[in-house]
Coordinates of C-alpha atoms in Angstrom, one line a residue:
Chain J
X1 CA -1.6 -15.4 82.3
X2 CA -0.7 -14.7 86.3
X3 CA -3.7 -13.8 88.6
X4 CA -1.4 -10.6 89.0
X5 CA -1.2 -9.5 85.3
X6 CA -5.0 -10.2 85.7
X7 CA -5.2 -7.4 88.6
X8 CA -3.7 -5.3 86.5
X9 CA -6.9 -5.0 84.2
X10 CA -9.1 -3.7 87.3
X11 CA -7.1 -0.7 86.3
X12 CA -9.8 0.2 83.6
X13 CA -12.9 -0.4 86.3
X14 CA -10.8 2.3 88.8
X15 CA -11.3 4.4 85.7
X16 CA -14.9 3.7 85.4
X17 CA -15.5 4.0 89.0
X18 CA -13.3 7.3 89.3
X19 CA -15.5 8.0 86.2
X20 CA -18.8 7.7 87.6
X21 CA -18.3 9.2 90.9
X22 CA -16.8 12.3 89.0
X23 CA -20.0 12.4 86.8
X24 CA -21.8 12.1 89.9
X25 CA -24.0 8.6 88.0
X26 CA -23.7 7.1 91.2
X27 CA -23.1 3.5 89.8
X28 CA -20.0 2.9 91.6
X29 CA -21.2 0.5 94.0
X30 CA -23.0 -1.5 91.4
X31 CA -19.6 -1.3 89.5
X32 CA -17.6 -2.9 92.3
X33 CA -20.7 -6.0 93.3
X34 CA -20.3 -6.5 89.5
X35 CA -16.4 -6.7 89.0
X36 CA -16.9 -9.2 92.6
X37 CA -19.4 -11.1 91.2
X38 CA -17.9 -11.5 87.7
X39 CA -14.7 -12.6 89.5
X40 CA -16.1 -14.9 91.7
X41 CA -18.5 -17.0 89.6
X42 CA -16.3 -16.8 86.6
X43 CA -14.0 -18.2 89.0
X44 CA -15.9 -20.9 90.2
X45 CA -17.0 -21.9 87.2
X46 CA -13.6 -22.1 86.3
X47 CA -12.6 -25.0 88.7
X48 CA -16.0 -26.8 87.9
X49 CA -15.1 -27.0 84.9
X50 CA -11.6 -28.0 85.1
X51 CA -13.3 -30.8 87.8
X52 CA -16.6 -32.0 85.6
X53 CA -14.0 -32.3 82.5
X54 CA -11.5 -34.5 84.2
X55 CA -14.1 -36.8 85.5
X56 CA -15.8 -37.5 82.4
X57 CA -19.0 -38.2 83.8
X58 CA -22.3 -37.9 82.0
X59 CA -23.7 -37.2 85.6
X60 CA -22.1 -34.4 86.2
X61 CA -22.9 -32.8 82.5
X62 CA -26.3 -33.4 83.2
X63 CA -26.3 -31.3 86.9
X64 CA -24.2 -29.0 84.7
X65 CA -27.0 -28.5 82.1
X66 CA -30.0 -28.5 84.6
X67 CA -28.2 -25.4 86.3
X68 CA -28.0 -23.7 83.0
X69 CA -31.6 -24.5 82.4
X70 CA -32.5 -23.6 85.9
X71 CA -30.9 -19.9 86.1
X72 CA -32.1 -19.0 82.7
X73 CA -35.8 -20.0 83.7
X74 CA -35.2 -17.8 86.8
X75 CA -34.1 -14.8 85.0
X76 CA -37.0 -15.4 82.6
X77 CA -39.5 -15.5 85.6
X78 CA -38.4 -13.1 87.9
X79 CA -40.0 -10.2 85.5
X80 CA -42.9 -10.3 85.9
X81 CA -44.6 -10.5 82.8
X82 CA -48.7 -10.3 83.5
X83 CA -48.9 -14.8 82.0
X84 CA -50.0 -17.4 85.0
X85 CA -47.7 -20.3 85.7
X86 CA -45.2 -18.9 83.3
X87 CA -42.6 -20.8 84.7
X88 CA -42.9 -24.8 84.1
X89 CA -43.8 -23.6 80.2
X90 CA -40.5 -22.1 80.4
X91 CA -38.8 -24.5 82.0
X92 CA -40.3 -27.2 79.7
X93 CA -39.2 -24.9 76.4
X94 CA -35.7 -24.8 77.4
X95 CA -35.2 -28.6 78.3
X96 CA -36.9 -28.9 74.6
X97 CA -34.7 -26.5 73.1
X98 CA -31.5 -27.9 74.7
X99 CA -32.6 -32.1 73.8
X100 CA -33.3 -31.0 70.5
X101 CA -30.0 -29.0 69.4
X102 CA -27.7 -32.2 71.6
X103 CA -29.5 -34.8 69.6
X104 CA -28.7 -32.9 66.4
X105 CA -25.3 -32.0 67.5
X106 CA -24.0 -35.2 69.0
X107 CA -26.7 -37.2 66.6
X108 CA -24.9 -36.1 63.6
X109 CA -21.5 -36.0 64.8
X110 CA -21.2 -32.1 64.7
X111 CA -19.6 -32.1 67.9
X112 CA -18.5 -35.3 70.1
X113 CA -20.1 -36.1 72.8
X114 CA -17.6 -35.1 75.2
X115 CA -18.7 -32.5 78.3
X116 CA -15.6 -30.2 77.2
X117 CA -17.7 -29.7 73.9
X118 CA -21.7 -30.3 75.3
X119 CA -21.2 -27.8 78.4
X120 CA -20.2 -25.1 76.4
X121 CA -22.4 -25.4 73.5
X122 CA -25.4 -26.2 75.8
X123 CA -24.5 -22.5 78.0
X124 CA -24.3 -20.6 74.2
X125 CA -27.5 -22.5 73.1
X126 CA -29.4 -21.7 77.0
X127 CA -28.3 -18.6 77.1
X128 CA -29.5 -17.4 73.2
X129 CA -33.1 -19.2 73.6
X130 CA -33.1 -16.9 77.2
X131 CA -32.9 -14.4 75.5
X132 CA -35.3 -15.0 72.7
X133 CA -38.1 -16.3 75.4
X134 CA -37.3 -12.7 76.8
X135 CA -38.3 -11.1 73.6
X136 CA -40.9 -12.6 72.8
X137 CA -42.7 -12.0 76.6
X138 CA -41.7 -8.7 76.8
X139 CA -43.2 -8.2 73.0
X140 CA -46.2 -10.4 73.7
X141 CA -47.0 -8.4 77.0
X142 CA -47.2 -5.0 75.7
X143 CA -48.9 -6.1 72.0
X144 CA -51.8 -7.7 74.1
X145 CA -52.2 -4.8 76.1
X146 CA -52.5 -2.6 73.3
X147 CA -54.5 -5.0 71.1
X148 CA -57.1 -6.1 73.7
X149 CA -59.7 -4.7 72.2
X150 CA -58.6 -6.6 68.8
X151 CA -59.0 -10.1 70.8
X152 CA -62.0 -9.3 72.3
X153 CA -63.4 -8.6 68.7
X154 CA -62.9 -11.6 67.5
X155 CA -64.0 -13.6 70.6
X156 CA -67.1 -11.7 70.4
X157 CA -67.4 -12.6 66.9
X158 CA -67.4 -16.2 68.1
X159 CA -63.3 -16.9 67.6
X160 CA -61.7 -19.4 69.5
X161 CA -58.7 -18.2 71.6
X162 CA -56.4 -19.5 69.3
X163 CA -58.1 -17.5 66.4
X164 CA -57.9 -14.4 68.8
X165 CA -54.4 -14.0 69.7
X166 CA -53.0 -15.8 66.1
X167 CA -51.9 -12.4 64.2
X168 CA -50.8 -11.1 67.6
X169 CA -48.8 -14.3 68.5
X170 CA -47.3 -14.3 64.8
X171 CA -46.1 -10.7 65.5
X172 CA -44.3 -11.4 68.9
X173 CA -42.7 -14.5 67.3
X174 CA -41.2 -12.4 64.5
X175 CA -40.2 -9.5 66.5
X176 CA -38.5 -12.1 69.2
X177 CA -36.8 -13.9 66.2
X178 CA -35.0 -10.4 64.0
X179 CA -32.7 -9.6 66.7
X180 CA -30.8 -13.0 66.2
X181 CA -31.2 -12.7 62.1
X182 CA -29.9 -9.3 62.2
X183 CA -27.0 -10.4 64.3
X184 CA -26.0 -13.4 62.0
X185 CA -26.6 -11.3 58.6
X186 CA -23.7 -8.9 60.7
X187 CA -21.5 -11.3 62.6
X188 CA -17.8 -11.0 61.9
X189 CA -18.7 -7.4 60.3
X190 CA -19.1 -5.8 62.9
X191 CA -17.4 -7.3 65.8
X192 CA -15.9 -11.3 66.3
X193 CA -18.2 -13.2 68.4
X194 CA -16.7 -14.3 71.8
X195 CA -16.0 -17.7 71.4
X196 CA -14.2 -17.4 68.0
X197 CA -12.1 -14.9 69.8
X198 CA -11.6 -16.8 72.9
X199 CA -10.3 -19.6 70.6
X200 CA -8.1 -17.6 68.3
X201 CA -6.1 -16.3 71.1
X202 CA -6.3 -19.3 72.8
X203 CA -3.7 -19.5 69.6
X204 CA -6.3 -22.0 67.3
X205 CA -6.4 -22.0 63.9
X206 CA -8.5 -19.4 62.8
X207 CA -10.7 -21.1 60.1
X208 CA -11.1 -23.7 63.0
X209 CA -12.2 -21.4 65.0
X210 CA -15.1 -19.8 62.2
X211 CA -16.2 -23.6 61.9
X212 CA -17.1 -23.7 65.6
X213 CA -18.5 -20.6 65.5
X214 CA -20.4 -21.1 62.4
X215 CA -22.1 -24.0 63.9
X216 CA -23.3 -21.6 66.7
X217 CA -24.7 -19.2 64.3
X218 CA -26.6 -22.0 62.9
X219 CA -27.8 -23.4 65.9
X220 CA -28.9 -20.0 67.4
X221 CA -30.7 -19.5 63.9
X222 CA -33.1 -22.9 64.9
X223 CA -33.0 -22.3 68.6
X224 CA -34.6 -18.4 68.0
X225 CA -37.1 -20.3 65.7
X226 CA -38.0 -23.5 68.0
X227 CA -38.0 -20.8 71.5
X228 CA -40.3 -18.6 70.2
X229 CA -42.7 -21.0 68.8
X230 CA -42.5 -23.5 71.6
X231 CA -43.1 -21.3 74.5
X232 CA -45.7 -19.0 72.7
X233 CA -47.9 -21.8 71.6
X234 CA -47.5 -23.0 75.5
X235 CA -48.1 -19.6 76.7
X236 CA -51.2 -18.5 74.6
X237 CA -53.8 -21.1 76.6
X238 CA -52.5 -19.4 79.2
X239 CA -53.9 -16.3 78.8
X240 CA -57.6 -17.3 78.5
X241 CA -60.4 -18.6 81.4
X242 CA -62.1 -21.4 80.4
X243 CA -65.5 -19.1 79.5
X244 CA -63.0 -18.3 76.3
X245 CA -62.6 -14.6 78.1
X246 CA -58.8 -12.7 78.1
X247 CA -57.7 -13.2 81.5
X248 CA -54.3 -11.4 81.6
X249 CA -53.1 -8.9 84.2
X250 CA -51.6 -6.0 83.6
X251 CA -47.9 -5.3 85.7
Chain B
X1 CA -99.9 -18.7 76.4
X2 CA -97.6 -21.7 77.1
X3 CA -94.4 -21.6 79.9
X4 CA -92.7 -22.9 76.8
X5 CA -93.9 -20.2 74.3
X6 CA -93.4 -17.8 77.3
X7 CA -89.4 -18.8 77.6
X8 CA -88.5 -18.3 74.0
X9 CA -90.3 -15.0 73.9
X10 CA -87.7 -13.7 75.9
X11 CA -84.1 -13.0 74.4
X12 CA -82.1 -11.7 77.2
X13 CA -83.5 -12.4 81.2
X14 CA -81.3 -11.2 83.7
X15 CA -82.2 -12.7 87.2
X16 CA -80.6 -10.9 90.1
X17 CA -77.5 -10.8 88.4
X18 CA -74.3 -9.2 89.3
X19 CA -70.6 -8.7 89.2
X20 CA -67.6 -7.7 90.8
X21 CA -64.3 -6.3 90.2
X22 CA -61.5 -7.4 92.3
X23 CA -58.8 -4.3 92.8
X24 CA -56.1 -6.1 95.1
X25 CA -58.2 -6.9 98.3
X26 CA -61.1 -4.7 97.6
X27 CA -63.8 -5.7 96.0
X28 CA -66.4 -3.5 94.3
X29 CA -69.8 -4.3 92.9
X30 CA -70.5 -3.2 89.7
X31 CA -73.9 -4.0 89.1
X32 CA -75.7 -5.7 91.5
X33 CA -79.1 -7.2 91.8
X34 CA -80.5 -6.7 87.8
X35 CA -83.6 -8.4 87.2
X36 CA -85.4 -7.9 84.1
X37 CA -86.4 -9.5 80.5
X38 CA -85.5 -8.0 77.1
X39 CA -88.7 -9.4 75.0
X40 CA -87.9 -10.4 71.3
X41 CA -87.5 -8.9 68.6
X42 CA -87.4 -5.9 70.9
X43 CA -85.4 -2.6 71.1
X44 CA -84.2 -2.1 74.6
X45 CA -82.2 1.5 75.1
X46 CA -79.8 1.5 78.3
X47 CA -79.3 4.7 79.9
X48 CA -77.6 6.0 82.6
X49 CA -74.3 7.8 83.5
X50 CA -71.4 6.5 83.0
X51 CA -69.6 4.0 85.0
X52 CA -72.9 2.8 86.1
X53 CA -72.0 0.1 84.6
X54 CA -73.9 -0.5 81.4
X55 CA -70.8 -1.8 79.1
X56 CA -70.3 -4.5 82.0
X57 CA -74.2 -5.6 81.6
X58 CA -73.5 -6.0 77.9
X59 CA -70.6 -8.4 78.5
X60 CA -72.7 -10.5 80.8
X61 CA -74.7 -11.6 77.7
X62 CA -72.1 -12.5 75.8
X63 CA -70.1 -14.2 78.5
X64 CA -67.1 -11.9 77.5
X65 CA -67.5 -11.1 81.5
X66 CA -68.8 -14.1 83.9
X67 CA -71.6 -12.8 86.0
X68 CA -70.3 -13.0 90.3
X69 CA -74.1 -13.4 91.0
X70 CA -77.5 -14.5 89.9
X71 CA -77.9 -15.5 85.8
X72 CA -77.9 -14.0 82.4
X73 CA -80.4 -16.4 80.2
X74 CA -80.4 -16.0 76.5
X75 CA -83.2 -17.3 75.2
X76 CA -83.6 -19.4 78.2
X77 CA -80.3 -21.1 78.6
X78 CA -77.7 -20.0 81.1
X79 CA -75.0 -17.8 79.3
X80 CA -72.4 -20.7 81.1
X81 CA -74.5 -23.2 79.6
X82 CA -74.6 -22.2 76.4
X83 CA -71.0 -23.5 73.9
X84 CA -69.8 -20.0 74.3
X85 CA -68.4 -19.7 70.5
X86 CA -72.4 -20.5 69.5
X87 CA -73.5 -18.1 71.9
X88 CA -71.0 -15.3 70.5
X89 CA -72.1 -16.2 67.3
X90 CA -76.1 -15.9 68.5
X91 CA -75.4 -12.8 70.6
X92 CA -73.4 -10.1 68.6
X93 CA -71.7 -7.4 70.3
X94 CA -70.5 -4.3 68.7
X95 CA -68.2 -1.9 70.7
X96 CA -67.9 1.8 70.7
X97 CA -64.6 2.3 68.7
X98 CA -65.3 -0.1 66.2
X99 CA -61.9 -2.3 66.6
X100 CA -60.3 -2.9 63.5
X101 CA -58.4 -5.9 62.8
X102 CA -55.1 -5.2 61.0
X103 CA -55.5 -5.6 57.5
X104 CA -58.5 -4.3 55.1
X105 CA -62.2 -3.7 55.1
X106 CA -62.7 -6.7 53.2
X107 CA -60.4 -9.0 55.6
X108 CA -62.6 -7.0 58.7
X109 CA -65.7 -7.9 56.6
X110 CA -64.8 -11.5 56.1
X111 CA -63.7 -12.2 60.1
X112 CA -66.8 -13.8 61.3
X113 CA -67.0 -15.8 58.0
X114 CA -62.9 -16.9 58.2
X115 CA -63.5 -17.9 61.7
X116 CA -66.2 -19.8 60.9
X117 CA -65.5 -21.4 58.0
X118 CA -68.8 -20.5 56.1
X119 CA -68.7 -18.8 52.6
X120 CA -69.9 -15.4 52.1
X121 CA -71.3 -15.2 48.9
X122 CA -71.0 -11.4 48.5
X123 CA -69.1 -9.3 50.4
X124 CA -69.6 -6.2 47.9
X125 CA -73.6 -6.4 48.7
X126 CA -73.2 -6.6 52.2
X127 CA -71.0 -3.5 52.2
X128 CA -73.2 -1.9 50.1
X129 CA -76.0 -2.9 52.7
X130 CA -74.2 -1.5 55.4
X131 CA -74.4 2.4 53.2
X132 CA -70.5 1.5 52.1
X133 CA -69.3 1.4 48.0
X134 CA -67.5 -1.5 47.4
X135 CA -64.9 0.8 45.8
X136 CA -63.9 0.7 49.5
X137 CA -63.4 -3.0 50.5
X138 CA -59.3 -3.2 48.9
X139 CA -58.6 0.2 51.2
X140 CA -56.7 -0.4 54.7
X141 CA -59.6 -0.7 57.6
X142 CA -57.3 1.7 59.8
X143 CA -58.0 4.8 57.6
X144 CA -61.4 4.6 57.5
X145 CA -63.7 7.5 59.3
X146 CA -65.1 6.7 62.6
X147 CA -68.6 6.4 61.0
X148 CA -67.1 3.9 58.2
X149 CA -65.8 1.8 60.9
X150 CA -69.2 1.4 63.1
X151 CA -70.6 0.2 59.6
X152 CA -67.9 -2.1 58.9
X153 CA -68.0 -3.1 62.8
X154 CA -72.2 -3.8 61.9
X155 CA -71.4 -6.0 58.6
X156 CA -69.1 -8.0 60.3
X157 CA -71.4 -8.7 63.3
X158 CA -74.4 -9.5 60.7
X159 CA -72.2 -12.4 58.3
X160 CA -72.9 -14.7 62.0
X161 CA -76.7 -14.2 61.5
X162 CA -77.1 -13.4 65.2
X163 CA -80.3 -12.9 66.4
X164 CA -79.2 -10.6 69.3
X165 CA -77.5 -7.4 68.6
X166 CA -75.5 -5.7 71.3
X167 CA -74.9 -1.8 71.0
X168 CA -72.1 -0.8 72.8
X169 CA -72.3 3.5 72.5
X170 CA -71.7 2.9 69.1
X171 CA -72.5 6.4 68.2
X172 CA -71.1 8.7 70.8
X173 CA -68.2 9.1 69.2
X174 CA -69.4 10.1 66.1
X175 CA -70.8 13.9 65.0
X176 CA -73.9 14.0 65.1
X177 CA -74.9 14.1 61.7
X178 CA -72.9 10.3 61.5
X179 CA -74.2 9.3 64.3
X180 CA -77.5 10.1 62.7
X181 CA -76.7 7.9 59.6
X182 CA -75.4 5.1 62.1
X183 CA -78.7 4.9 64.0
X184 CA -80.9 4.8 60.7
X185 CA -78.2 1.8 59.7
X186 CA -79.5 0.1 62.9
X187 CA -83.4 0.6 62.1
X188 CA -82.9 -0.6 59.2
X189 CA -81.2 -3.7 60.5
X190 CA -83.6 -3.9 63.2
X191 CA -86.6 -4.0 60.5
X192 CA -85.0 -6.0 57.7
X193 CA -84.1 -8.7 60.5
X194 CA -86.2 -8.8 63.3
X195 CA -83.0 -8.5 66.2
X196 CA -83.5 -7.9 69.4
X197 CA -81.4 -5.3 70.3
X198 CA -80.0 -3.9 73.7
X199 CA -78.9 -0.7 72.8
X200 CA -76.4 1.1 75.4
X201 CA -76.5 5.0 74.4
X202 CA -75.8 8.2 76.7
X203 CA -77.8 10.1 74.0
X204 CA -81.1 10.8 75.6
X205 CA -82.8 11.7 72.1
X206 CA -81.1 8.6 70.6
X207 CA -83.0 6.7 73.4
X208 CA -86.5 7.9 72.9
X209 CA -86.4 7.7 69.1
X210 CA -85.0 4.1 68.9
X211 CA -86.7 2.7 72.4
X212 CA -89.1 0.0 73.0
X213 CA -88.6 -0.1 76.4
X214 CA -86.0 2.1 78.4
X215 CA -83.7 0.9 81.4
X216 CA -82.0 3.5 83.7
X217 CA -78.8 2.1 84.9
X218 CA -77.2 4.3 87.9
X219 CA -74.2 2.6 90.2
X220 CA -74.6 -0.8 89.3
X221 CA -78.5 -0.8 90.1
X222 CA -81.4 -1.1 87.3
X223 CA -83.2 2.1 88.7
X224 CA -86.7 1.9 86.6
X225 CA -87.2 -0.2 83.6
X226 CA -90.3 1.0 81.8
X227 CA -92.0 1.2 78.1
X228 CA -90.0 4.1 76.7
X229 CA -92.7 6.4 75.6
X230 CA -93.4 6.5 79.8
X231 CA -90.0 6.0 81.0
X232 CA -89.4 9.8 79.5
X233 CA -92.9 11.3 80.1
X234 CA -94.0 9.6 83.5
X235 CA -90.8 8.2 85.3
X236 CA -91.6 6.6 88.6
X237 CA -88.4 6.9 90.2
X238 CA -87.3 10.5 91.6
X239 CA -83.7 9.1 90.6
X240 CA -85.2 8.9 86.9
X241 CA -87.0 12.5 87.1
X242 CA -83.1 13.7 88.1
X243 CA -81.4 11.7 85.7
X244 CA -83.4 12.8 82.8
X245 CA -82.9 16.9 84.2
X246 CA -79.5 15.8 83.8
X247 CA -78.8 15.8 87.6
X248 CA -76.8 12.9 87.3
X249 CA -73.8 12.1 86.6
X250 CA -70.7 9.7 87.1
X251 CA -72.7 7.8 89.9
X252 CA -72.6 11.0 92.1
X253 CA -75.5 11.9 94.6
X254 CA -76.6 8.6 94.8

């Protein structure tokens, strides 16, 4: 495909834009930063790519992952969910998340250990437990708010921490983890995930292609699981002094 | 009478103990400077209006709130001295909606004894203690009346065997004739068990019945702390005479 066939799709954003400004939503300079930014870093990443592939160097993967690893964490962060030093627990969750889906992947031959198959199957895997850690802070947040006065029952009653915030973490980790159930019970229903897509027009075979994709479903599966219970068993000390009282702060 | 004999006579001593909320960069006292003894086996009524801050004196005991100033002593030792999961378990507090866990009255019955690992032998007599049939434990706690709760919220505190009992308001949101039935509850608990019991009420009436002694509580101060009988016939403070013409309130005029 040319760059100017390319051009031609920013024909549907002047609709949107034309659109919005006739609506009066006044999202059309969001609407153009996006298309920019889209461009540019998909861009980008495009060369990268093309360069960290053709040097086959395990450095390179590495400072490719970290990145990943790094953004994600950031968008997690930035927030502002009401749980001290959030970030290093998130940090440390993804890196976990990440070493344990590569040894499984590579470990078991699932995928070789080539960056043209780690880089992308590290941003899919990054990018689902983001969103998962997302879930389950945003869900965490609000059910301690409304359930302080459960914790503080059972603290009064003598509980440990752990004993006070158990039902409420085992709620969060739930909630976080439906999303990505729901969405695999659906898949290929509803609409053909992006990669399988990418693939099939990329002219693969398409049964090829549902193999790759299958082992993403799979993966995500573990990943929700292992995010959610990683970072809330790291988060829940968190949210205590060390007289045993609920020290969280509203945002 | 011995110092020693003297120290575990008292349950609760606070010595000029206070504490502070932080709002950004301000910082507001809350109660400041309380000095005073809650003998044993007494019944100690808290008055005063509200936001003087009688709640936040209640979590001092119980270290559910670190005191900024002074000490909190239950029976002698410094609340941050005490293993705070003992002193939970020695100092109950009950709070004035009766917080249900999710689940039934049985599973709110059995909390103290599930965190604890001890075996209750029968939770249908100590819901029948607590004025409850045992027709009721299966039900979800949620749809119990406000009045079933408190009693539920009492059961639970009593399977720790605590000799201090903390009254948070318990009955204020209750109708009266509930609230009646929840106060009795308490008396009886009081007699059968010999608890101390610091007992936070706005009910002036409630007060005088129940009282030992009396403490007037009025923005963040311990106003007068007297034998009931003459906290309500023969204040000493002119804040008390105003309090008790109902002159008072939300910390105003003071």
């Amino acid at each position: 495909m040319s760059l100017f066939t390319l051009s031609l799709a920013l024909v549907f954003v002047g609709l949107a834009i034309l659109l919005s400004s006739g609506l009066k939503l006044g999202l059309e300079k969001d609407m153009v930063i996006a298309v920019v930014r889209s461009a540019v870093q998909l861009l980008v990443i495009g060369y990268v790519l093309t360069f960290v592939f053709s040097s086959n160097s395990p450095f390179f993967t590495i400072v490719m992952v970290v990145l990943m690893i790094a953004v994600a964490a950031q968008n997690i962060v930035k927030r502002k969910y009401g749980f001290p030093k959030l970030g290093w627990r998130v940090v440390v969750t993804l890196f976990a998340i990440e070493a344990v889906s590569m040894l499984f992947l590579i470990g078991l031959n699932i995928i070789p250990p080539a960056p043209r198959y780690i880089i992308p199957f590290s941003g899919m895997i990054i990018g689902s437990s983001m969103i998962i850690a997302s879930l389950l802070l945003n869900r965490l947040n609000a059910e301690i708010i409304s359930r302080k006065a459960e914790i503080n029952v059972v603290l009064s009653l003598g509980g440990t921490p752990k004993q006070a915030v158990h039902m409420i973490l085992k709620d969060a980790v739930r909630a976080s983890m439906i999303p990505s159930i729901d969405s695999a019970k659906t898949i290929g229903l509803v609409q053909l995930p992006g990669m399988m897509t990418g693939q099939i027009i990329a002219g693969a075979d398409p049964v090829q292609a549902v193999r790759f994709q299958l082992i993403i479903v799979f993966s995500s599966l573990a990943t929700a699981a292992l995010t959610s219970i990683i970072l809330g068993s790291l988060i829940y000390p968190a949210l205590f002094n060390k007289h045993q009282q609920l020290s969280f702060k509203e945002y | 009478m011995s110092i020693e004999k003297l120290k575990t006579d008292i349950a609760i001593q606070f010595k000029q103990a206070g504490k502070c909320y932080v709002n950004g960069s301000e910082k507001q006292m809350v109660l400041q400077n309380i000095t005073g003894d809650v003998p044993a086996g007494a019944v100690v009524t808290l008055v005063g209006p509200s936001g003087s801050g009688k709640s936040t004196l209640l979590s001092l005991c119980n270290l559910l709130l670190t005191p900024d100033e002074g000490e909190v002593r239950i029976e002698g030792k410094e609340v941050r001295e005490w293993d705070v999961n003992k002193l939970r378990q020695h100092a109950a507090l009950a709070f004035q909606t009766a917080p249900m866990i999710p689940g039934t009255v049985h599973d709110n019955l059995m909390l103290a004894a599930r965190l604890h690992d001890i075996s209750l032998q029968s939770p249908e007599e100590l819901i029948q203690y607590v004025g409850l049939s045992k027709n009721i434990l299966p039900r979800s706690a949620e749809e119990l009346s406000g009045g079933q709760k408190q009693r539920v919220a009492l059961a639970r505190t009593l399977v720790n065997q605590s000799s201090i009992l903390m009254l948070d308001e318990m009955t204020s949101a209750l109708d009266p004739s509930a609230a009646k039935e929840i106060e009795e509850l308490i008396i009886k608990i009081h007699k059968d068990e010999q608890k101390t019991i610091l007992w936070v009420t706005h009910d002036l009436e409630q007060a005088r019945r129940v009282g030992d002694y009396t403490w007037l509580l009025a923005n963040g101060r311990l106003i007068e702390k007297a034998e009931t009988h003459s906290f309500f016939h023969y204040p000493e403070k002119e804040l008390t005479r105003r309090f008790l013409q109902g002159e008072l309130a939300g910390g105003k005029d003071l």
